[in-house]
């Protein structure tokens, strides 16, 4: 493939969310002039006043440096640029079908600004065929995709919590609608990417991204199913998985209260939607993971069955450790199911100040636990991982009953005579019942 000699000076990033904002800041601190565009006034105002609207280690400082360099500006409409990056959300719509409206609107908003030689890159996780489909919108500019307009797909692959490191270090897969588009996009990302860049066509790159997250979802579903088996036969699934993973070709992921976030709980549906008749395993994995909150609720009900009106402290609502993201969080589903059953709940989430449902949050862990009958860990935040049985916060529990759905609590809880701790996937009393039988 011939290497192009195009030089991109000005990059316009559409969508300043979890991916767009770090990407814009990264380009701005690596020599590009960047215009970030967002449809939300709240986002623009927060950035204009020196803040950021996302919790991500190092991001506030990176954005501050980008603004200080004079290379980053933010506004509500796209401007003339050399390259455009679309990083708009692609949520699940009704019937588990992808909702591409934000991406399509972003592409439409570009049409008046497009000039010959422009490069347009889609970063949003998208169903196969989306990038090729966008060319029809982009060609409303009067430019022909191919020789006048370069269009490519370059999925983000960064892990929330490690975004800034992984943006730079991870390999990238870039798929072009044409070979020249893939080359041009690769040239652009080389401004800051130190990982290898692999080129392919746009639809393959879309599938690669979806396959990565689907691999993880199916693997977690296996872990969650093994967790259920362990509950029945009375072994500790965490111990068993960790021993199985000593095999050089085995790597089973961790069971837990379910799969959340805007990627792994969503992306497999994009594949299933593209080929519903041949994706039995993928759809079953989704169902297995989606049932996990129900298992947690059964465990909670069992633990408080002897109490007339128990008060339950729920620790951690974010979809995973040390992030503020509540999207698709299985913890919210656990809370919903418990509420439906009329339980009195105290909710604690160290990374949030409010909940989408408007339910009150305890901002202080001591207050959340004081007098509660049961403490349930739903997210393995650092703040919970470092709790010990001597911590004054846990000493405030009226009954020292604990459910750990993430296998994350200090082992001293199990040794302590004060606490009754039940880890999800480690129904060890069943083991003894089996031995006695
Ligand atoms: N989870 C488990 N068990 C595990 C691992 C995760 O139950 O062993 C749960 C987590 O608690 C969480 C969910 O799965 O609820 C997803 O968490 P995650 O850390 O696996 O993934 P995300 O959604 O934060 O990020 C993923 C990453 N994809 C892969 O690792 C293949 C990231 O690289 C992608 O960029 C991101 O999706 C995305 O944007 O697509």
XYZ file of C-alpha atoms and ligand atoms in Angstrom:
477
model
C 0.000 0.000 0.000
C 1.348 3.403 -0.920
C 1.954 5.800 1.966
C 0.234 9.144 1.651
C 2.108 12.353 2.419
C -0.881 14.277 3.710
C -0.271 16.538 6.648
C -3.051 17.014 9.156
C -2.745 20.202 11.185
C -6.277 20.785 12.383
C -8.382 18.019 13.888
C -12.028 18.470 14.775
C -13.311 15.953 17.342
C -17.088 15.512 17.480
C -18.292 14.269 20.864
C -16.314 15.115 23.997
C -17.213 12.114 26.133
C -15.153 9.302 27.629
C -13.230 8.842 24.388
C -13.559 12.119 22.478
C -12.256 14.332 25.281
C -9.091 12.328 26.052
C -8.437 11.902 22.315
C -8.852 15.638 21.671
C -6.550 16.487 24.587
C -4.004 13.936 23.406
C -3.843 15.343 19.863
C -3.631 18.894 21.250
C -0.641 18.016 23.416
C 1.022 16.262 20.459
C 1.253 19.129 18.030
C -2.203 19.209 16.417
C -4.588 22.111 16.626
C -7.837 20.648 17.910
C -11.393 21.894 17.946
C -13.598 19.803 20.204
C -17.308 19.875 19.457
C -20.146 18.792 21.698
C -23.900 19.187 21.511
C -24.213 19.508 25.293
C -23.998 23.059 26.677
C -23.279 21.590 30.103
C -20.179 19.819 28.777
C -18.977 22.943 26.964
C -19.548 25.143 30.010
C -17.745 22.726 32.331
C -14.734 22.623 30.006
C -14.786 26.395 29.479
C -14.681 26.929 33.226
C -11.608 24.724 33.587
C -13.331 21.553 34.783
C -14.087 18.179 33.240
C -17.332 16.214 33.366
C -15.757 12.752 33.558
C -13.858 11.027 36.319
C -10.725 9.479 34.844
C -7.240 9.392 36.366
C -4.964 12.087 34.873
C -7.592 13.437 32.473
C -8.181 16.775 34.230
C -4.452 17.525 34.068
C -4.182 16.403 30.424
C -7.102 18.643 29.429
C -5.635 21.532 31.419
C -2.319 21.139 29.576
C -4.138 20.954 26.238
C -5.942 24.244 26.910
C -2.760 25.836 28.265
C -0.895 24.925 25.059
C -3.386 27.043 23.129
C -4.002 24.044 20.833
C -7.424 23.075 22.149
C -10.672 24.975 21.741
C -14.223 23.751 22.291
C -17.461 24.839 20.672
C -20.869 23.618 19.588
C -20.420 23.392 15.786
C -17.772 21.777 13.567
C -15.270 24.058 11.814
C -13.153 23.634 8.692
C -10.426 21.126 9.557
C -8.102 18.623 7.887
C -9.454 15.630 9.779
C -12.675 14.893 11.640
C -13.071 12.280 14.345
C -16.565 11.187 15.321
C -16.750 9.898 18.897
C -20.490 10.108 19.505
C -22.371 7.561 21.628
C -23.922 4.455 20.059
C -26.315 3.148 22.732
C -28.702 0.249 22.475
C -32.094 1.262 21.187
C -35.365 -0.589 21.479
C -35.282 -4.358 20.959
C -31.521 -4.389 21.611
C -30.839 -2.759 18.237
C -28.069 -0.194 17.907
C -29.135 3.431 18.035
C -26.916 5.262 15.544
C -28.699 8.604 15.619
C -25.899 10.512 17.389
C -23.273 9.251 14.927
C -25.481 10.033 11.951
C -26.239 13.517 13.318
C -22.521 14.137 13.807
C -21.826 13.079 10.199
C -24.644 15.338 8.974
C -23.243 18.273 10.949
C -19.938 17.855 9.093
C -21.382 18.043 5.618
C -21.243 21.864 5.244
C -17.662 21.982 6.554
C -16.154 19.223 4.373
C -13.440 20.144 1.823
C -11.619 18.044 -0.776
C -8.883 15.923 0.793
C -10.568 15.752 4.223
C -10.240 12.653 6.359
C -13.263 11.491 8.391
C -12.731 8.845 11.056
C -15.428 7.108 13.066
C -14.283 5.971 16.532
C -17.612 5.046 18.100
C -18.261 1.350 18.645
C -20.560 0.540 15.755
C -22.338 -2.364 14.083
C -20.705 -3.802 10.977
C -21.350 -1.638 7.918
C -21.813 1.663 9.786
C -18.753 3.431 8.344
C -19.598 2.430 4.789
C -23.178 3.585 5.493
C -21.946 6.994 6.678
C -20.330 7.639 3.293
C -23.807 8.252 1.865
C -24.322 11.105 4.350
C -20.835 12.522 3.818
C -21.238 12.528 0.033
C -24.068 15.052 0.428
C -21.144 17.501 0.567
C -20.753 16.902 -3.165
C -17.397 15.203 -2.538
C -16.777 11.637 -3.679
C -15.594 9.173 -1.042
C -12.368 7.682 -2.362
C -10.409 10.280 -4.240
C -11.920 13.433 -2.666
C -12.849 12.259 0.797
C -11.045 9.685 2.929
C -13.230 7.732 5.348
C -11.994 5.259 7.966
C -12.993 3.437 11.127
C -10.662 3.442 14.100
C -12.220 1.987 17.238
C -11.157 3.091 20.668
C -9.964 0.133 22.772
C -9.087 1.809 26.043
C -10.085 0.621 29.483
C -11.923 3.187 31.611
C -9.599 3.938 34.529
C -6.520 3.567 32.284
C -7.615 5.636 29.311
C -4.611 7.955 29.026
C -2.059 5.157 29.214
C -3.933 2.810 26.910
C -4.641 5.512 24.291
C -0.900 5.742 23.808
C 0.284 2.189 24.477
C -2.436 -0.024 22.961
C -2.284 -1.360 19.444
C -4.863 0.158 17.111
C -6.882 -1.434 14.371
C -7.767 0.964 11.583
C -10.110 0.050 8.776
C -10.383 2.220 5.690
C -13.258 2.463 3.260
C -10.247 2.656 0.921
C -6.627 1.665 1.521
C -5.546 5.305 1.275
C -8.022 6.281 3.995
C -6.639 3.623 6.359
C -3.088 4.859 5.692
C -4.063 8.499 6.269
C -5.820 7.678 9.541
C -2.809 5.655 10.708
C -0.520 8.628 9.930
C -2.718 10.857 12.047
C -2.844 8.564 15.104
C 0.933 8.074 14.985
C 1.059 11.599 16.491
C 0.653 9.927 19.904
C 0.075 6.160 19.508
C 3.098 4.079 20.454
C 1.358 0.693 19.988
C 1.363 -1.031 16.600
C -1.239 0.097 14.077
C -2.866 -2.673 12.057
C -4.686 -1.804 8.843
C -7.743 -3.488 7.378
C -11.078 -2.570 5.803
C -13.718 -0.580 7.706
C -16.270 -3.375 8.248
C -13.640 -5.833 9.494
C -12.366 -3.199 11.946
C -15.926 -2.672 13.214
C -16.270 -6.417 13.813
C -12.846 -6.642 15.490
C -13.924 -4.113 18.089
C -17.218 -5.921 18.736
C -15.504 -9.307 18.881
C -13.088 -8.134 21.580
C -15.857 -7.116 23.943
C -17.980 -10.119 23.043
C -15.064 -12.423 23.853
C -14.974 -10.848 27.289
C -18.735 -11.053 27.784
C -18.849 -14.752 26.859
C -15.865 -15.481 29.105
C -17.498 -13.636 32.038
C -20.747 -15.544 31.363
C -18.798 -18.781 31.707
C -17.330 -17.515 34.994
C -20.820 -16.559 36.199
C -22.235 -19.945 35.230
C -19.380 -21.679 37.057
C -20.220 -19.418 40.014
C -23.753 -20.832 40.019
C -22.414 -24.366 39.825
C -20.101 -23.612 42.764
C -23.088 -22.307 44.741
C -24.846 -25.651 44.176
C -21.939 -28.011 44.848
C -20.333 -25.966 47.624
C -16.877 -25.026 46.427
C -15.200 -21.630 46.251
C -15.408 -20.668 42.568
C -12.711 -18.010 42.968
C -10.225 -20.508 44.283
C -11.156 -22.992 41.543
C -10.823 -20.371 38.778
C -7.519 -19.141 40.044
C -6.200 -22.717 40.113
C -7.584 -23.468 36.632
C -5.898 -20.313 35.360
C -2.520 -21.776 36.276
C -2.918 -23.853 33.139
C -0.920 -22.027 30.453
C -3.840 -21.950 27.991
C -6.705 -21.135 30.379
C -7.831 -17.658 31.428
C -11.300 -17.617 32.954
C -12.449 -14.162 34.006
C -14.048 -13.262 37.321
C -17.658 -13.923 38.308
C -19.538 -11.073 39.942
C -22.915 -9.344 40.217
C -23.186 -8.984 36.436
C -21.695 -7.094 33.535
C -22.136 -3.361 33.184
C -20.715 -0.370 31.416
C -21.479 0.996 28.007
C -19.327 -1.546 26.134
C -19.350 -5.165 27.213
C -23.043 -5.268 28.128
C -23.920 -3.573 24.830
C -21.528 -4.546 22.044
C -22.478 -8.240 21.777
C -25.983 -7.090 20.804
C -24.490 -5.254 17.811
C -23.227 -8.586 16.502
C -26.446 -10.384 17.437
C -28.463 -7.686 15.677
C -26.378 -8.069 12.510
C -26.888 -11.861 12.406
C -29.652 -12.869 14.857
C -30.088 -16.406 13.524
C -26.499 -17.522 14.069
C -25.538 -15.930 17.393
C -26.978 -18.363 19.927
C -23.898 -18.413 22.160
C -23.530 -14.625 22.188
C -27.199 -14.101 23.068
C -27.094 -16.786 25.772
C -24.011 -15.199 27.339
C -25.873 -11.902 27.536
C -28.805 -13.615 29.226
C -26.528 -15.412 31.722
C -24.802 -12.170 32.695
C -28.077 -10.282 32.899
C -29.454 -12.870 35.343
C -26.593 -12.371 37.780
C -28.209 -9.484 39.755
C -31.126 -11.820 40.463
C -28.724 -14.349 42.014
C -27.295 -11.597 44.221
C -30.783 -10.615 45.344
C -31.570 -14.232 46.258
C -28.409 -14.335 48.350
C -29.379 -11.083 50.096
C -32.897 -12.345 50.790
C -31.487 -15.531 52.290
C -29.141 -13.539 54.530
C -31.882 -11.401 56.065
C -34.724 -13.935 55.998
C -34.770 -14.104 59.809
C -35.131 -10.308 60.283
C -38.537 -8.568 60.352
C -37.610 -5.294 58.631
C -33.933 -5.427 57.734
C -31.921 -2.416 56.702
C -29.375 -3.173 54.003
C -26.302 -1.087 53.184
C -25.364 -1.347 49.507
C -21.750 -0.451 48.823
C -20.777 0.473 45.277
C -23.109 1.339 42.424
C -20.652 2.055 39.602
C -20.326 -0.717 37.021
C -16.775 -1.528 38.081
C -14.046 -0.559 40.521
C -12.777 2.985 40.902
C -14.859 4.633 38.173
C -17.867 6.957 38.474
C -19.757 5.398 35.571
C -23.205 4.050 36.454
C -24.253 3.098 32.938
C -25.752 -0.394 32.672
C -24.424 -1.070 36.159
C -25.654 -4.412 37.531
C -25.632 -2.790 40.979
C -28.497 -0.524 39.917
C -30.471 -3.598 38.870
C -29.825 -5.204 42.282
C -31.078 -2.010 43.932
C -34.147 -1.942 41.697
C -35.043 -5.546 42.509
C -34.562 -4.971 46.259
C -36.670 -1.825 46.182
C -39.387 -3.673 44.319
C -39.414 -6.185 47.190
C -39.762 -3.361 49.719
C -36.382 -3.566 51.462
C -35.018 -0.551 53.321
C -31.777 0.403 51.609
C -28.852 2.699 52.265
C -26.825 3.363 49.166
C -23.167 4.354 49.121
C -21.081 5.185 46.046
C -17.855 7.117 46.669
C -17.583 8.303 43.041
C -21.065 9.772 42.593
C -23.074 12.514 44.220
C -26.450 11.620 42.760
C -28.269 8.727 41.128
C -30.232 8.819 37.862
C -33.256 7.458 39.756
C -33.043 10.346 42.246
C -32.719 7.868 45.147
C -30.767 9.368 48.029
C -27.090 8.473 48.356
C -25.121 8.320 51.579
C -21.969 10.319 50.984
C -20.317 9.046 54.125
C -19.489 5.353 54.565
C -19.728 5.468 58.370
C -23.233 6.882 58.145
C -24.238 4.351 55.480
C -23.192 1.445 57.704
C -24.207 2.731 61.143
C -26.962 0.477 62.441
C -27.413 -1.462 59.165
C -28.125 -5.194 59.408
C -26.312 -6.291 56.285
C -23.494 -4.829 54.208
C -23.402 -5.844 50.538
C -20.392 -5.060 48.363
C -21.474 -4.677 44.752
C -18.449 -2.819 43.374
C -14.854 -3.491 44.394
C -13.817 0.136 44.875
C -10.453 0.737 46.552
C -12.261 2.298 49.513
C -13.954 -1.055 50.208
C -10.979 -3.234 49.365
C -9.003 -1.618 52.141
C -11.663 -2.080 54.822
C -10.688 -4.357 57.711
C -12.797 -5.864 60.504
C -11.350 -3.236 62.883
C -12.454 -0.291 60.767
C -14.813 1.946 62.786
C -17.159 2.171 59.769
C -17.839 -1.600 59.685
C -17.927 -1.722 63.465
C -21.040 0.450 63.188
C -23.062 -2.384 61.629
C -25.736 -3.596 64.005
C -25.510 -7.170 62.763
C -22.083 -7.959 61.343
C -23.376 -9.708 58.243
C -21.540 -9.132 54.992
C -22.075 -10.233 51.396
C -19.118 -9.789 49.078
C -20.176 -10.199 45.438
C -16.734 -9.251 44.110
C -14.486 -11.441 46.231
C -12.629 -8.278 47.149
C -12.850 -7.922 50.921
C -9.856 -8.386 53.160
C -9.501 -12.057 54.160
C -9.420 -10.990 57.822
C -13.215 -10.617 57.661
C -13.492 -14.380 57.264
C -11.201 -15.051 60.197
C -12.954 -12.548 62.454
C -15.353 -14.029 64.972
C -17.514 -10.884 64.771
C -18.437 -11.147 61.107
C -20.544 -13.560 59.091
C -19.266 -13.134 55.570
C -20.742 -14.732 52.495
C -18.868 -14.457 49.228
C -20.838 -14.927 45.972
C -19.744 -18.239 44.447
C -18.446 -19.619 47.725
C -21.396 -21.340 49.379
C -19.172 -23.306 51.688
C -21.981 -24.417 53.993
C -23.304 -26.464 51.035
C -19.946 -28.229 51.005
C -20.375 -29.330 54.615
C -23.961 -30.359 54.052
C -22.748 -32.489 51.140
C -20.008 -34.068 53.242
C -22.480 -34.867 56.032
C -25.049 -36.383 53.661
N -16.388 -7.891 34.774
C -16.647 -9.078 35.429
N -15.650 -10.000 35.488
C -14.422 -9.784 34.936
C -14.173 -8.573 34.269
C -15.182 -7.649 34.206
O -17.737 -9.321 35.943
O -13.570 -10.655 35.057
C -17.443 -6.887 34.681
C -17.046 -5.557 35.303
O -17.302 -5.531 36.674
C -17.913 -4.601 34.525
C -17.978 -5.222 33.138
O -17.642 -6.583 33.312
O -19.220 -4.537 35.065
C -17.057 -4.613 32.105
O -15.813 -4.245 32.672
P -14.406 -4.402 31.915
O -13.365 -3.847 32.802
O -14.224 -5.794 31.467
O -14.585 -3.564 30.589
P -14.981 -2.044 30.233
O -16.409 -2.058 29.753
O -14.635 -1.092 31.309
O -14.010 -1.787 28.985
C -14.062 -2.658 27.863
C -12.629 -3.009 27.475
N -12.649 -4.112 26.516
C -11.874 -5.208 26.689
O -11.161 -5.360 27.641
C -11.960 -6.242 25.612
C -11.948 -1.791 26.872
O -10.678 -2.128 26.364
C -12.821 -1.227 25.724
O -12.232 -0.069 25.158
C -14.145 -0.836 26.325
O -14.753 -2.025 26.815
C -14.978 -0.205 25.223
O -15.086 1.032 25.203
O -15.446 -0.917 24.333
